[in-house]
Coordinates of N, CA and C in Angstrom, one line a residue:
M1 N 0.8 -1.2 0.0 CA 0.0 0.0 0.0 C 0.9 1.2 0.1
H2 N 0.6 2.1 -0.8 CA 1.3 3.4 -0.9 C 0.4 4.6 -0.4
I3 N 0.9 5.2 0.7 CA 0.1 6.2 1.3 C 0.7 7.6 0.7
T4 N -0.2 8.4 0.2 CA 0.2 9.7 -0.2 C -0.6 10.7 0.7
N5 N -0.2 12.0 0.5 CA -0.9 13.2 1.2 C -2.3 13.2 0.7
D6 N -2.5 12.8 -0.5 CA -3.9 13.0 -1.1 C -4.9 11.9 -0.7
L7 N -4.4 10.8 -0.1 CA -5.2 9.6 0.3 C -6.0 10.0 1.5
P8 N -7.4 9.8 1.5 CA -8.2 10.1 2.7 C -7.9 9.1 3.8
V9 N -7.7 9.6 5.0 CA -7.5 8.6 6.1 C -8.5 9.1 7.2
R10 N -9.2 8.0 7.7 CA -10.1 8.3 8.8 C -9.9 7.4 9.9
L11 N -10.1 7.8 11.1 CA -10.0 7.0 12.4 C -11.1 6.8 13.0
R12 N -11.4 5.6 13.6 CA -12.7 5.3 14.4 C -12.0 4.5 15.6
T13 N -12.5 4.9 16.7 CA -12.2 4.3 18.0 C -13.2 3.2 18.2
L14 N -12.8 2.0 18.4 CA -13.7 0.8 18.7 C -13.5 0.5 20.2
G15 N -14.1 1.3 21.0 CA -13.9 1.0 22.4 C -14.3 -0.4 23.0
F16 N -15.3 -0.9 22.4 CA -15.9 -2.2 22.7 C -14.9 -3.3 22.5
A17 N -13.9 -3.1 21.4 CA -12.9 -4.1 21.0 C -11.5 -3.6 21.5
D18 N -11.5 -2.5 22.2 CA -10.1 -2.1 22.8 C -9.1 -1.8 21.6
R19 N -9.4 -1.2 20.4 CA -8.7 -1.0 19.3 C -9.2 0.1 18.6
V20 N -8.3 0.6 17.6 CA -8.8 1.7 16.7 C -8.8 1.2 15.4
E21 N -9.6 1.8 14.5 CA -9.6 1.4 13.1 C -9.3 2.5 12.2
V22 N -8.2 2.3 11.3 CA -7.7 3.3 10.5 C -8.2 3.0 9.1
R23 N -9.0 3.8 8.4 CA -9.4 3.5 7.0 C -8.7 4.4 6.1
F24 N -8.1 3.9 5.1 CA -7.4 4.4 4.0 C -8.2 4.3 2.8
G25 N -8.5 5.5 2.1 CA -9.3 5.5 0.9 C -10.8 5.7 1.2
N26 N -11.6 5.8 0.1 CA -13.1 6.1 0.2 C -13.9 4.9 -0.1
A27 N -14.1 4.6 -1.4 CA -15.2 3.7 -1.8 C -14.8 2.2 -1.3
F28 N -13.7 1.8 -1.4 CA -13.3 0.4 -1.0 C -12.1 0.6 -0.2
P29 N -12.3 1.1 1.1 CA -11.0 1.4 1.9 C -10.2 0.2 2.4
I30 N -9.0 0.4 2.6 CA -8.2 -0.6 3.2 C -8.2 -0.3 4.8
V31 N -8.5 -1.2 5.6 CA -8.7 -0.9 7.0 C -7.5 -1.6 7.8
L32 N -7.0 -0.8 8.7 CA -5.9 -1.3 9.6 C -6.6 -1.2 11.0
L33 N -6.6 -2.4 11.7 CA -7.2 -2.5 12.9 C -5.8 -2.6 14.0
V34 N -5.8 -1.7 14.9 CA -4.7 -1.7 15.8 C -5.2 -1.8 17.3
D35 N -4.7 -2.9 17.9 CA -5.1 -3.2 19.2 C -4.5 -2.0 20.2
R36 N -5.0 -1.7 21.3 CA -4.6 -0.6 22.2 C -3.2 -1.0 22.6
T37 N -2.9 -2.3 22.8 CA -1.4 -2.6 23.2 C -0.5 -2.5 22.1
A38 N -0.8 -2.3 20.9 CA 0.1 -2.2 19.8 C 0.3 -0.7 19.4
L39 N -0.6 0.0 19.8 CA -0.4 1.5 19.4 C 0.9 2.3 19.7
D40 N 1.4 2.0 20.8 CA 2.7 2.6 21.1 C 3.8 2.2 20.2
S41 N 3.8 0.9 19.9 CA 4.9 0.4 19.0 C 4.7 0.9 17.7
L42 N 3.5 1.0 17.2 CA 3.2 1.5 15.8 C 3.6 2.9 15.7
I43 N 3.2 3.8 16.7 CA 3.7 5.1 16.8 C 5.2 5.4 16.8
D44 N 5.8 4.5 17.6 CA 7.3 4.5 17.7 C 7.9 4.3 16.4
V45 N 7.4 3.2 15.7 CA 8.0 2.9 14.3 C 7.8 4.0 13.3
L46 N 6.7 4.6 13.2 CA 6.4 5.6 12.4 C 7.2 6.9 12.6
T47 N 7.3 7.2 14.0 CA 8.1 8.4 14.3 C 9.6 8.1 14.1
R48 N 10.1 6.9 14.3 CA 11.4 6.7 13.9 C 11.7 6.8 12.4
G49 N 10.7 6.4 11.6 CA 10.8 6.5 10.2 C 10.8 7.9 9.7
R50 N 10.0 8.7 10.3 CA 10.1 10.1 10.0 C 11.4 10.8 10.3
S51 N 11.8 10.4 11.6 CA 13.2 11.0 11.9 C 14.4 10.6 11.0
E52 N 14.3 9.3 10.5 CA 15.3 8.8 9.6 C 15.3 9.5 8.2
L53 N 13.9 9.8 7.8 CA 13.8 10.6 6.6 C 14.4 12.1 6.7
V54 N 14.2 12.6 7.9 CA 14.9 14.0 8.2 C 16.3 13.9 8.1
D55 N 16.8 12.9 8.7 CA 18.2 12.7 8.8 C 18.8 12.4 7.5
H56 N 18.1 11.7 6.6 CA 18.6 11.5 5.3 C 18.6 12.8 4.4
E57 N 17.6 13.7 4.6 CA 17.6 15.0 4.0 C 18.8 15.8 4.3
A58 N 19.2 15.6 5.6 CA 20.4 16.4 6.1 C 21.7 15.8 5.7
G59 N 21.7 14.8 4.9 CA 22.9 14.2 4.4 C 23.4 12.9 5.1
S60 N 22.7 12.5 6.2 CA 23.2 11.4 6.9 C 22.4 10.1 6.4
N61 N 22.9 9.2 5.7 CA 22.0 8.1 5.1 C 22.5 6.8 5.8
D62 N 23.1 6.8 6.9 CA 23.5 5.5 7.5 C 22.6 5.2 8.8
T63 N 21.4 5.6 8.7 CA 20.4 5.5 9.9 C 19.6 4.3 9.8
Q64 N 19.7 3.5 8.8 CA 18.7 2.4 8.7 C 19.0 1.3 9.8
Q65 N 18.0 1.0 10.5 CA 18.1 0.1 11.6 C 16.8 -0.9 11.4
P66 N 17.1 -2.2 11.7 CA 16.0 -3.1 11.6 C 14.8 -2.7 12.6
V67 N 13.6 -3.1 12.1 CA 12.5 -2.9 13.0 C 12.4 -4.0 14.1
K68 N 12.2 -3.7 15.2 CA 12.1 -4.5 16.3 C 10.5 -5.1 16.2
D69 N 10.5 -6.5 16.4 CA 9.1 -7.1 16.5 C 8.6 -7.0 17.9

């Protein structure tokens, strides 16, 4: 899946299931279900990715590290 700035993204909290639903797209969205216990690790991975892109822009391209499971 390729996410661009133009792709509609919607979030729905599913309190009864203790998770959030992230919908990408409109007519036939791709749905990502994230359990509450996995939210922090997902946020950490995305934040690290953004930081590595910023580092790469600044000229440091030796920042690739494996993602921890």
